[in-house]
mmCIF file of C-alpha atoms in Angstrom:
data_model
loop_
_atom_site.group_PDB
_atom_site.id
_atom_site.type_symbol
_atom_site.label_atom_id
_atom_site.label_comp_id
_atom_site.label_asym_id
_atom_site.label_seq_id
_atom_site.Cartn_x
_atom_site.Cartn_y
_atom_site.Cartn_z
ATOM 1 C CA UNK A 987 1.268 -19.356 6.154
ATOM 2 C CA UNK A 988 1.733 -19.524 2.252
ATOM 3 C CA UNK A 989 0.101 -17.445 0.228
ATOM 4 C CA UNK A 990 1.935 -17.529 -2.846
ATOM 5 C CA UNK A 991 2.802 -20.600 -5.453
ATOM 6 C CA UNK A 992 6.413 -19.663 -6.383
ATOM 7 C CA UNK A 993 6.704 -22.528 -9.157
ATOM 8 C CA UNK A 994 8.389 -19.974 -11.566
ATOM 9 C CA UNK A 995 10.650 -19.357 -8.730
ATOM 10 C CA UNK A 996 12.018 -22.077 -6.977
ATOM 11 C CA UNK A 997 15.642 -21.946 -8.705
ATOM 12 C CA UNK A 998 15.846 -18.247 -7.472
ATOM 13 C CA UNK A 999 17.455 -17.466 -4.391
ATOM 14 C CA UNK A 1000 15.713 -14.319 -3.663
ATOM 15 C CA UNK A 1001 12.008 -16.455 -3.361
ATOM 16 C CA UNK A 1002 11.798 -16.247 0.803
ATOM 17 C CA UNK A 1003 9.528 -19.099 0.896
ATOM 18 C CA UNK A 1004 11.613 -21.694 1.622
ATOM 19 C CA UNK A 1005 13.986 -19.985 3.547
ATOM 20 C CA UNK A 1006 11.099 -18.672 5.581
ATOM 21 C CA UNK A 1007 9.769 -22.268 6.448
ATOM 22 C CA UNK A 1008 13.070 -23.051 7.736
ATOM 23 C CA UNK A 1009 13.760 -19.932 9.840
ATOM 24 C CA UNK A 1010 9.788 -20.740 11.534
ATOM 25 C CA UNK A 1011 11.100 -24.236 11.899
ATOM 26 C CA UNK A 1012 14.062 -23.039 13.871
ATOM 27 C CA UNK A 1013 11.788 -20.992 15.658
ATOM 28 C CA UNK A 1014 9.346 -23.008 17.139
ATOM 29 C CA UNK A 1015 12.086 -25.658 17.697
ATOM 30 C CA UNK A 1016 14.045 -23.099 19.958
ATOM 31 C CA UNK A 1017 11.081 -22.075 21.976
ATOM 32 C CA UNK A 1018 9.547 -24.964 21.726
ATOM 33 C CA UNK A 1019 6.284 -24.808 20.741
ATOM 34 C CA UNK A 1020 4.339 -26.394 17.520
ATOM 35 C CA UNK A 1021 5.009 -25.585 14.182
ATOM 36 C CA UNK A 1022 1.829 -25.627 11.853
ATOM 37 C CA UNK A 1023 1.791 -24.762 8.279
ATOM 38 C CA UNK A 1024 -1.305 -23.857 6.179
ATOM 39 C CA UNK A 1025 -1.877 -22.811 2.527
ATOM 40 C CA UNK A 1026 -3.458 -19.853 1.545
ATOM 41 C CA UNK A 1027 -2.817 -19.614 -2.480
ATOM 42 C CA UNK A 1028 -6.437 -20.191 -3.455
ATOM 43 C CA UNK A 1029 -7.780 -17.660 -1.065
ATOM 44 C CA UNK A 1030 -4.948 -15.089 -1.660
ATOM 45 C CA UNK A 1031 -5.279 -15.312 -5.497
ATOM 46 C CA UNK A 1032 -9.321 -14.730 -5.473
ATOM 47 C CA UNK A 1033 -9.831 -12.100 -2.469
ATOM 48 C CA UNK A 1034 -6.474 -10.127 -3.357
ATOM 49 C CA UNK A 1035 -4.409 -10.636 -6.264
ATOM 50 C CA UNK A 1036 -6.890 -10.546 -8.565
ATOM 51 C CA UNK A 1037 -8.015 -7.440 -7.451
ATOM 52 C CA UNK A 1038 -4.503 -5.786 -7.434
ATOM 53 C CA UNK A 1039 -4.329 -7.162 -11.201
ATOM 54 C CA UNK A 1040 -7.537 -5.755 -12.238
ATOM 55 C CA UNK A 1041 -6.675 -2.400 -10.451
ATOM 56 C CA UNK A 1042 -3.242 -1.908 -12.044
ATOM 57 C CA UNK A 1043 -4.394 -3.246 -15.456
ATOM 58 C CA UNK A 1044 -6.698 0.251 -14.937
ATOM 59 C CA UNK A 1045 -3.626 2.548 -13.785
ATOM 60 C CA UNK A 1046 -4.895 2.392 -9.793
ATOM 61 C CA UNK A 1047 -1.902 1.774 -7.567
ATOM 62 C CA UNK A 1048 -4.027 -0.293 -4.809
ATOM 63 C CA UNK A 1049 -1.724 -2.074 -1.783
ATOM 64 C CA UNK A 1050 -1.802 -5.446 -1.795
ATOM 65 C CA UNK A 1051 -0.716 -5.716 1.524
ATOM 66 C CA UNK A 1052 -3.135 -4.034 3.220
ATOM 67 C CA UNK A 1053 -5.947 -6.278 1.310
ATOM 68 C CA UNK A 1054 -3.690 -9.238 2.343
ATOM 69 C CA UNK A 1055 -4.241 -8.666 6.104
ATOM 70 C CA UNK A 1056 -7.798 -7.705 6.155
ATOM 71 C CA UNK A 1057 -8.643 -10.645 4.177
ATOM 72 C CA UNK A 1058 -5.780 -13.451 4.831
ATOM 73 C CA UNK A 1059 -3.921 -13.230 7.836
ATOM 74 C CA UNK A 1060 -6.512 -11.688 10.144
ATOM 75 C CA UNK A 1061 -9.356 -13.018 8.567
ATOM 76 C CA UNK A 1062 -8.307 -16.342 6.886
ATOM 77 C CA UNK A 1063 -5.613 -17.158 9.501
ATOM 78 C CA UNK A 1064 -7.448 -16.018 12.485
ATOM 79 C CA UNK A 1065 -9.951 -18.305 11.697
ATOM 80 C CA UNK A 1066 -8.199 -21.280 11.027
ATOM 81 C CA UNK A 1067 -5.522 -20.636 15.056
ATOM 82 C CA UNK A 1068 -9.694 -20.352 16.331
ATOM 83 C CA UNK A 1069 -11.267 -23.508 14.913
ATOM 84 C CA UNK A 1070 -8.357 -25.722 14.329
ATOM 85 C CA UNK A 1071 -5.806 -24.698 17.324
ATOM 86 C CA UNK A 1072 -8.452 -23.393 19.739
ATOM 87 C CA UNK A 1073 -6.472 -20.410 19.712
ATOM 88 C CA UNK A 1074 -7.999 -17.698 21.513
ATOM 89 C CA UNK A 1075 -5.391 -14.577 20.154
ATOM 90 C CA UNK A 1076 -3.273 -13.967 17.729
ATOM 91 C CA UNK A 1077 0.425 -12.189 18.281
ATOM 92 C CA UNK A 1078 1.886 -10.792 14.958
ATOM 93 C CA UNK A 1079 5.372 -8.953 14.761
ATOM 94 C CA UNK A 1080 3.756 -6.092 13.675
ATOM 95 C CA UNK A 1081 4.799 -2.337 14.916
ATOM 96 C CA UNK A 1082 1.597 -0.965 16.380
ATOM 97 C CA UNK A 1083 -0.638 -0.803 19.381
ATOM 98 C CA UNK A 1084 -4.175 -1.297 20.748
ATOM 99 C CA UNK A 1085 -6.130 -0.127 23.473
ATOM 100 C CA UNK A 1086 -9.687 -0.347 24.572
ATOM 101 C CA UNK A 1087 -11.556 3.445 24.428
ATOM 102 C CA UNK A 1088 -13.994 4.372 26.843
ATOM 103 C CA UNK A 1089 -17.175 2.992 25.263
ATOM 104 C CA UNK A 1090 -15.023 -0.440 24.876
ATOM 105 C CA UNK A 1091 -14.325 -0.336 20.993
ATOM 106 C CA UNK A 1092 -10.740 -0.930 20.273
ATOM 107 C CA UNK A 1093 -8.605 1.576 19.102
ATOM 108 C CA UNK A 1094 -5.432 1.013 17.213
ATOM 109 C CA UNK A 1095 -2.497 3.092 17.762
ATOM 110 C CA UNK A 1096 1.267 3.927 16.542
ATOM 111 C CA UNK A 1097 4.008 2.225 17.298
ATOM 112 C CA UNK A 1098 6.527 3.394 19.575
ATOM 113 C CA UNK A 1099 8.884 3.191 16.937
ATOM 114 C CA UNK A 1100 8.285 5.893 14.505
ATOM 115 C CA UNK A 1101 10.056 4.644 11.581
ATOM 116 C CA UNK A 1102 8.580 1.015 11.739
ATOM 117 C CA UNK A 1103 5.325 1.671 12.210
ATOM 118 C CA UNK A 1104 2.977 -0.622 10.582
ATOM 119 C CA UNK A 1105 -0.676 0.880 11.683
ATOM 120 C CA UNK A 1106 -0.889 2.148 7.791
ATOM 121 C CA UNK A 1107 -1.164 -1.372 6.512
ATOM 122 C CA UNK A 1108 -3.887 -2.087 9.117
ATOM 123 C CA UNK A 1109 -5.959 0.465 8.124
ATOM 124 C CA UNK A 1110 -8.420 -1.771 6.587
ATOM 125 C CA UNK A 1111 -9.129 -4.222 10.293
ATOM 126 C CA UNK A 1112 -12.278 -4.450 11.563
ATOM 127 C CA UNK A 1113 -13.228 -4.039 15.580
ATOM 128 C CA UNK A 1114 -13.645 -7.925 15.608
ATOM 129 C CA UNK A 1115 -9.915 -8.912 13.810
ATOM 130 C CA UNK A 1116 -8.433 -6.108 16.333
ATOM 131 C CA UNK A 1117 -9.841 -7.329 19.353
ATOM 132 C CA UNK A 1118 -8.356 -10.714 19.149
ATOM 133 C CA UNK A 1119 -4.815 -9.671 17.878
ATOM 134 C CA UNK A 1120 -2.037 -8.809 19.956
ATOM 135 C CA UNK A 1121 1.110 -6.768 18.913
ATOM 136 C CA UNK A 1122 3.538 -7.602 21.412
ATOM 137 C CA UNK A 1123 6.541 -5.301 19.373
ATOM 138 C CA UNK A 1124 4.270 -2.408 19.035
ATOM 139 C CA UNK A 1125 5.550 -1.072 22.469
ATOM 140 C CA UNK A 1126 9.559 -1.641 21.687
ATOM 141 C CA UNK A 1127 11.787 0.280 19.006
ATOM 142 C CA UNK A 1128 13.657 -2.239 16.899
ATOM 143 C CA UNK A 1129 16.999 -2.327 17.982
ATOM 144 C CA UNK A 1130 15.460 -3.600 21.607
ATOM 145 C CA UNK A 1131 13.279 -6.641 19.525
ATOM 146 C CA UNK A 1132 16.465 -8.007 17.986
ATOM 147 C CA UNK A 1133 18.624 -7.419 21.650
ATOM 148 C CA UNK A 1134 15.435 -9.780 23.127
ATOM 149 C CA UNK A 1135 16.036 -12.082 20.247
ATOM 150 C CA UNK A 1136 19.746 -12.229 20.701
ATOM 151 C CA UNK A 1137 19.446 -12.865 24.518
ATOM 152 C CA UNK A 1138 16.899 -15.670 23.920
ATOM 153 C CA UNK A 1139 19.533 -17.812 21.657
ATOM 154 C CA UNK A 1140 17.482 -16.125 18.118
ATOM 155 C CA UNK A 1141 20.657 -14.777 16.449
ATOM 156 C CA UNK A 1142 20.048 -15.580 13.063
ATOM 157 C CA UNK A 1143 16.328 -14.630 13.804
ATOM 158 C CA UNK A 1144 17.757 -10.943 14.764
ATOM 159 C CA UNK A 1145 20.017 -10.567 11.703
ATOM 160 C CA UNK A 1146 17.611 -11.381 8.844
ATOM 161 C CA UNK A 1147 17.246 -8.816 6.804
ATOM 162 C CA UNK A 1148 13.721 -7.406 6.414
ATOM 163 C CA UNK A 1149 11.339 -7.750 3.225
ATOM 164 C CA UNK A 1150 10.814 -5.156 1.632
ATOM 165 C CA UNK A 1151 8.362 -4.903 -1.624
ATOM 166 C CA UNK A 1152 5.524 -6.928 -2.931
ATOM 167 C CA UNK A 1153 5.721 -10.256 -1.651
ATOM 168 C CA UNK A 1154 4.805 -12.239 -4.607
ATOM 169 C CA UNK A 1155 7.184 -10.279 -6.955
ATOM 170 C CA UNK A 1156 10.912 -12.188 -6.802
ATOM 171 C CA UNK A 1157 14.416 -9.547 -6.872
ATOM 172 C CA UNK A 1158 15.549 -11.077 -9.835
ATOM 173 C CA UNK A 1159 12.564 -9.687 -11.897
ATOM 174 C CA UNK A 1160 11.267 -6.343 -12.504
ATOM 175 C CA UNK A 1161 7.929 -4.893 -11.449
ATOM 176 C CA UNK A 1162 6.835 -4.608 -15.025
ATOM 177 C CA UNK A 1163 8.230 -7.600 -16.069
ATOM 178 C CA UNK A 1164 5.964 -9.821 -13.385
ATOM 179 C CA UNK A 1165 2.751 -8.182 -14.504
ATOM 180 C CA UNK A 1166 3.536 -8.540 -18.104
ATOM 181 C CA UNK A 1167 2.763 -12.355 -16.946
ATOM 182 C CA UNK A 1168 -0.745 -11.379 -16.237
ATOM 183 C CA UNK A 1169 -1.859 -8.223 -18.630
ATOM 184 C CA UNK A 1170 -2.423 -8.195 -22.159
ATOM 185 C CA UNK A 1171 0.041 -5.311 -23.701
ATOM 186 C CA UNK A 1172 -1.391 -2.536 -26.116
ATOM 187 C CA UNK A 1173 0.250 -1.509 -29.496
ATOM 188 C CA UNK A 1174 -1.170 2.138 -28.746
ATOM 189 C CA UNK A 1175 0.475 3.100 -26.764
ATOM 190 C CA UNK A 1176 1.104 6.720 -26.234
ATOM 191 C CA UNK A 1177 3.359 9.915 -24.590
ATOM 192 C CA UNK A 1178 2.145 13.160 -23.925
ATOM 193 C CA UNK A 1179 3.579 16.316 -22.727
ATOM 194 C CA UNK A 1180 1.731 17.171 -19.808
ATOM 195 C CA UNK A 1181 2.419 20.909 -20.458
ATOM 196 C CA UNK A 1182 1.725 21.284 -23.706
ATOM 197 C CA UNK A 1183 -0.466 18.554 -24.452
ATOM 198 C CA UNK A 1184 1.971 17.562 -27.710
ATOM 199 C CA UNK A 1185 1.943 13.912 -28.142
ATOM 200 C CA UNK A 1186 5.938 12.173 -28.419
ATOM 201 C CA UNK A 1187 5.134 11.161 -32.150
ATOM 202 C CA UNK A 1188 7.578 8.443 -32.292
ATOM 203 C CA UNK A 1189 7.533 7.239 -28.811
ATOM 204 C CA UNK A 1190 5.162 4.306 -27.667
ATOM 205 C CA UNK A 1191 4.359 1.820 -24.672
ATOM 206 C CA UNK A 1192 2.715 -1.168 -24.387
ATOM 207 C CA UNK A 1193 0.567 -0.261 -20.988
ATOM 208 C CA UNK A 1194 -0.301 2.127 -19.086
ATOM 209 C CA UNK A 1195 0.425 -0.447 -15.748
ATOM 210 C CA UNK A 1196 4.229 -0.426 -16.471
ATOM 211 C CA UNK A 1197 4.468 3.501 -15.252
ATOM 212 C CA UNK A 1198 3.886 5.149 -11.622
ATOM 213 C CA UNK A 1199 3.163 8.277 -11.219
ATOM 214 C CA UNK A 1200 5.806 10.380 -9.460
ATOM 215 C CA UNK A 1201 8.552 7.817 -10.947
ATOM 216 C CA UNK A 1202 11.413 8.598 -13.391
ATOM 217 C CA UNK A 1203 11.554 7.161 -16.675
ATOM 218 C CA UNK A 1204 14.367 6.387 -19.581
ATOM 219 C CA UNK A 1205 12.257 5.943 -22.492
ATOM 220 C CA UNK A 1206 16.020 4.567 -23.905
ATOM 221 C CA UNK A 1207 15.321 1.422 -21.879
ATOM 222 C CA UNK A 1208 11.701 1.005 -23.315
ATOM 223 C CA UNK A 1209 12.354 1.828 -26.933
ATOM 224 C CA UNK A 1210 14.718 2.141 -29.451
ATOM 225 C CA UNK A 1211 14.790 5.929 -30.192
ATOM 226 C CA UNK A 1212 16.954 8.822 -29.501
ATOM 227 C CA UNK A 1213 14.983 11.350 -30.784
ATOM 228 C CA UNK A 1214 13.980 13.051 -27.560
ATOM 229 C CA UNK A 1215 15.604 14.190 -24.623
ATOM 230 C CA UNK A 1216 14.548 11.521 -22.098
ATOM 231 C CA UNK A 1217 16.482 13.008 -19.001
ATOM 232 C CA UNK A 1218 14.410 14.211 -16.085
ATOM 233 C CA UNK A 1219 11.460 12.797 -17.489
ATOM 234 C CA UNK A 1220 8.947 11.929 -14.898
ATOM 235 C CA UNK A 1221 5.333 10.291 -14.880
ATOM 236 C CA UNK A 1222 2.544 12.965 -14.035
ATOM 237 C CA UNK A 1223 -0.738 11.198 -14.740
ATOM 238 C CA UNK A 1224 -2.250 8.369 -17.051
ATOM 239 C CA UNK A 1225 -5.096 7.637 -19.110
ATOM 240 C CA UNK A 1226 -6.427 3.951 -18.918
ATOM 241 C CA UNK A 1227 -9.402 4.926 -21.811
ATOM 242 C CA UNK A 1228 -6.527 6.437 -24.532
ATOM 243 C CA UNK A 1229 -3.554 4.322 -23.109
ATOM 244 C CA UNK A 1230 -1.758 7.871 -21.881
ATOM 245 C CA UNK A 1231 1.131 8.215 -20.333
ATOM 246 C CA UNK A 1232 1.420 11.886 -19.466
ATOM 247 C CA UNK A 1233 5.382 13.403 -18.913
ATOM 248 C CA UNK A 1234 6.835 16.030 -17.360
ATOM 249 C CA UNK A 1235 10.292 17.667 -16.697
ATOM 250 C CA UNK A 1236 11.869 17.778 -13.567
ATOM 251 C CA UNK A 1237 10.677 15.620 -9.956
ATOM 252 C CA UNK A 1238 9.634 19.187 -8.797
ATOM 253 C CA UNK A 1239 7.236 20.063 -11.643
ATOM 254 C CA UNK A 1240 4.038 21.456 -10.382
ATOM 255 C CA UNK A 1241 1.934 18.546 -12.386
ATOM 256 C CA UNK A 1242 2.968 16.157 -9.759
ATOM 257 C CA UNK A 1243 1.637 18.023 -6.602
ATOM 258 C CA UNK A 1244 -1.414 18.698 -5.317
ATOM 259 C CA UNK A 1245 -3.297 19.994 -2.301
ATOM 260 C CA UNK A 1246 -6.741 18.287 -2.897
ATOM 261 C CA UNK A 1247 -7.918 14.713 -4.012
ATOM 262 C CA UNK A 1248 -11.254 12.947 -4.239
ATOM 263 C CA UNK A 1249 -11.244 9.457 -1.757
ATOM 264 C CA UNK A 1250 -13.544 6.637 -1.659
ATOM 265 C CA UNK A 1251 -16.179 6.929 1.407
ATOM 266 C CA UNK A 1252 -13.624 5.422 4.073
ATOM 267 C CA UNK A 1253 -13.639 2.876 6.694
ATOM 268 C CA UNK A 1254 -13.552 3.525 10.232
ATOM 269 C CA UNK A 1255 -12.334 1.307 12.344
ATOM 270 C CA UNK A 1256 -14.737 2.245 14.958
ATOM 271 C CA UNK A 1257 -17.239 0.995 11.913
ATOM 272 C CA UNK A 1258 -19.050 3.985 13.444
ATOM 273 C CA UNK A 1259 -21.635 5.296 10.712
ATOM 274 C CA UNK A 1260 -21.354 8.683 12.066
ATOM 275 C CA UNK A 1261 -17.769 8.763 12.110
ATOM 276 C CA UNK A 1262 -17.209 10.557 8.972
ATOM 277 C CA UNK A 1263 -20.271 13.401 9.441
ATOM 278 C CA UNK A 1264 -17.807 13.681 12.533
ATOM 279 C CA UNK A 1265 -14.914 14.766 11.154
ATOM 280 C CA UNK A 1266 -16.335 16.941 7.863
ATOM 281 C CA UNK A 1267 -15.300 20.014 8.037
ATOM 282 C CA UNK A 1268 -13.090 19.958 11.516
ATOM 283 C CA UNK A 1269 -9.967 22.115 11.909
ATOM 284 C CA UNK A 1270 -6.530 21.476 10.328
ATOM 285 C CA UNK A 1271 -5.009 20.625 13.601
ATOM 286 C CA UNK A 1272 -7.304 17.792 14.523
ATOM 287 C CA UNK A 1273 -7.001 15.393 11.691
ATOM 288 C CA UNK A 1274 -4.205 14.201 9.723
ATOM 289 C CA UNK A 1275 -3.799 11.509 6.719
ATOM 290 C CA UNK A 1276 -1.033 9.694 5.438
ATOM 291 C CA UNK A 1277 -0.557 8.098 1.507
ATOM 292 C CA UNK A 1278 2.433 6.223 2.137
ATOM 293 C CA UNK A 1279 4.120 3.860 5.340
ATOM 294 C CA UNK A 1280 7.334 5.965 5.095
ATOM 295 C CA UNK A 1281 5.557 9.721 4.845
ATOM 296 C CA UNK A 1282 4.792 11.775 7.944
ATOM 297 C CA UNK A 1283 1.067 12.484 8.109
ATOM 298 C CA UNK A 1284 -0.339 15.852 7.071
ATOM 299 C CA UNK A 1285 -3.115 18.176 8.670
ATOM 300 C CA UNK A 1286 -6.106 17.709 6.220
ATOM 301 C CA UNK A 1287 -9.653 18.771 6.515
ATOM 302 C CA UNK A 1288 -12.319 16.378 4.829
ATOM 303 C CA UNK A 1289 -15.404 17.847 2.894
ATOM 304 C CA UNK A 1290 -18.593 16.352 0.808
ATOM 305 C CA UNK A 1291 -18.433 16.905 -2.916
ATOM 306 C CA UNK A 1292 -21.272 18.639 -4.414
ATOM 307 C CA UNK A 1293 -24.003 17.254 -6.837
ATOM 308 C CA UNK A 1294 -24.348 14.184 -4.942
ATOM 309 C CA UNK A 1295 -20.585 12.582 -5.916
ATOM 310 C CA UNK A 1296 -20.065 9.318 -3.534
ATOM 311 C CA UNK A 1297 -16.957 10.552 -2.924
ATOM 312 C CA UNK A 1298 -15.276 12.634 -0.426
ATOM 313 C CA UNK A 1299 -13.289 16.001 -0.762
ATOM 314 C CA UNK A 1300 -9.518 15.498 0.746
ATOM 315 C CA UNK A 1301 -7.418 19.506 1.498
ATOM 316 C CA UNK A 1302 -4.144 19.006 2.556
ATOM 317 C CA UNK A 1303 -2.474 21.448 4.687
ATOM 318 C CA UNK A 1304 0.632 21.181 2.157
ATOM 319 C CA UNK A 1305 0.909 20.295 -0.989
ATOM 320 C CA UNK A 1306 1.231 16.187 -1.739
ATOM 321 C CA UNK A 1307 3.273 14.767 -4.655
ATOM 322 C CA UNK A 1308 2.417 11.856 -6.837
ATOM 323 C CA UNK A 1309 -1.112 11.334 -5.622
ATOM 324 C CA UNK A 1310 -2.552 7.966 -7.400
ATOM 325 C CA UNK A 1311 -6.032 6.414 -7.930
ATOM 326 C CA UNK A 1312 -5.976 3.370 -6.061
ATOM 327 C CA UNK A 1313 -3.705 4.725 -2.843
ATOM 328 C CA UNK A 1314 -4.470 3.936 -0.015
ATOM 329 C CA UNK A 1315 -5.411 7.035 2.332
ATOM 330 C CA UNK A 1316 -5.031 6.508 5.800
ATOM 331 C CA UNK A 1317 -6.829 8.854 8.630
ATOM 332 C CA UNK A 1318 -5.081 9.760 12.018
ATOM 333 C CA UNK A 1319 -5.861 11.429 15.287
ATOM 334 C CA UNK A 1320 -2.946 12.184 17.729
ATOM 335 C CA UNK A 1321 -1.810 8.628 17.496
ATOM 336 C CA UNK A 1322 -4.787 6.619 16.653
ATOM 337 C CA UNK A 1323 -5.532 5.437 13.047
ATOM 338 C CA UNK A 1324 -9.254 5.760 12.553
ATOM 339 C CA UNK A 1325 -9.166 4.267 9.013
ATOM 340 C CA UNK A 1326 -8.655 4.357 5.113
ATOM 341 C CA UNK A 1327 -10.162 5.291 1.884
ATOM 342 C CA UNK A 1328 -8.623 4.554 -1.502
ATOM 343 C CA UNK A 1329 -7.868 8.088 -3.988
ATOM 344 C CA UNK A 1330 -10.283 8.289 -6.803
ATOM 345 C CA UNK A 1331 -8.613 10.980 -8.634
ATOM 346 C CA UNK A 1332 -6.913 14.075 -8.624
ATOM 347 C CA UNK A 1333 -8.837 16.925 -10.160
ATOM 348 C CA UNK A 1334 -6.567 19.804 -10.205
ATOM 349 C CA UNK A 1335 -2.515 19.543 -9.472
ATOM 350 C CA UNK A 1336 -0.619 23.058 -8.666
ATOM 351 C CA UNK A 1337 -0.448 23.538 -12.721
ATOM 352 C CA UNK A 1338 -3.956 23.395 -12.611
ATOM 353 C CA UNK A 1339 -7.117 21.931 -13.445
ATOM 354 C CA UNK A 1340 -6.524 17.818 -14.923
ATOM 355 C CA UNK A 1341 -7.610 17.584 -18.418
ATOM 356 C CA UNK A 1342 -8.670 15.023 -20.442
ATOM 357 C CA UNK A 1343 -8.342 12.365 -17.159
ATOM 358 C CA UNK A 1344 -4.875 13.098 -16.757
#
């Protein structure tokens, strides 16, 4: 499956694709089965790139890859193993689990392998993509997948290193530096102390999408000024309206944590309409969410807002750092992911109330 036209990329040796092709290849030859191929570039830049560019251009830090399986591979690709290959499932090498509940909906589940799980990138499947994929990995921890592909003659399979980051982003470039390709910089703009509200007079950035919040920044490496102290700087919020950047000192400050957050009105995979009248309002101990693959969920407690807001009211049991519009928020029980909802905003951090859309 490509997804991605790498034709800025082809004489780097960090772009996958082609090494990727030839790994399948080897694959397929080994077990033998068929090899098919099928492009996805138009479909992937319309139903999810865009999207992500449009999102960070505003300062929301969506996931791509969540948007790329609910739309591509188990939409786009499911469709074409159905009506082309008569395929009746499709197995993925994915680290999670289904099962069928009681009333027959499918339910999907955790991996057995804690640090690989994958169920928070699958937030976003519906009951029909679920019920016709199978996760045959989900059940194993990894060391015992690569011993299975060492015993079946896979050994270069087995010792491929894993990808990590944004798939359409090569190593030899920087983050910022691939979406300067697609966003128009400012000449505005500007740093603020998120303490005292001063603004860093002779300090300026070209876009509020080059910063995350909860990361370090050298403002040497930006700009040409040594006029402030740029040590232990670290991004706390931003403004997409005034092209804000706001700073504070130290990765503990109390501007990047929170305990509550505003989400989107998630959904369930059980696409149960009563699911979330359900859960508002239940007990710390029964409900748990999770704003990043690698981070342990938290006991939360979900509650309406008042004055008729669309959104929903997130409490954490502890207090969360570097909450970001555009995150995705995913929803567990015991082991079972029930869904996602993307942040809104953060209204009030453990320095207090957000001003000014901080």
């Amino acid at each position: 499956m490509v997804n991605w036209d790498h034709q800025d990329e082809d004489d780097d040796p960090s772009c996958p694709r082609t090494k990727d092709l030839a790994d399948a290849q080897d694959v397929c030859r080994k077990l033998d089965i068929e090899f098919h191929q099928v492009n996805f570039t138009k479909e992937y830049w319309n139903k999810v790139f865009l999207n992500f560019l449009e999102n960070f251009k505003i300062g929301r830090t969506v996931l791509a890859d969540a948007d790329c399986n609910r739309c591509i591979k188990f939409d786009m690709l499911h469709k074409y193993a159905v009506d082309k290959l008569s395929a009746d499932y499709i197995a993925t090498g994915h680290f999670a689990r289904t099962a069928i509940a009681d009333n027959g909906l499918v339910k999907l589940l955790k991996s057995r392998d804690p640090l690989k799980d994958q169920t928070y990138f699958l937030s976003k499947l519906s009951q029909s993509q679920l019920r016709r994929s199978l996760f045959p990995v989900g059940g194993m921890i990894k060391p015992e997948v690569k011993q299975i592909a060492i015993n079946v003659g896979l050994e270069k399979t087995a010792s491929r290193q894993e990808s990590m980051g944004i798939c359409f982003v090569g190593k030899k470039k920087l983050f910022s530096e691939f979406l300067d390709k697609y966003i128009e910089p400012v000449t505005h703009g500007r740093f603020v102390d998120a303490e005292s509200g001063e603004t860093f007079e002779d300090l300026s950035h070209t876009g509020i999408h080059n910063f995350t919040i909860g990361k370090r920044i050298r403002l040497a490496s930006m700009i040409s000024c040594t006029s402030v102290e740029n040590d232990g700087l670290y991004v706390s919020g931003t403004n997409f309206a005034t092209q804000t950047v706001y700073l504070c000192r130290g990765s503990h400050h109390p501007s990047l944590f929170t305990r509550t957050f505003l989400i989107s009105l998630p959904y369930w995979i059980s696409e149960d309409s009563w699911q979330t009248d359900r859960l508002l309002g239940r007990d710390w101990c029964s409900l748990r969410f999770c704003l990043q693959r690698t981070y342990q969920p938290v006991q939360c407690r979900l509650s309406r807002c008042p004055s008729g807001s669309p959104y929903l009211l997130v409490e954490s049991r502890l207090p969360i750092r570097a909450v970001s519009p555009g995150q995705l928020c995913a929803f567990y029980s015991g082991d079972e992911c029930l869904g996602s909802a993307e942040v809104e905003c953060v209204q009030e951090t453990l320095m207090g109330p957000v001003k000014n859309g901080q």
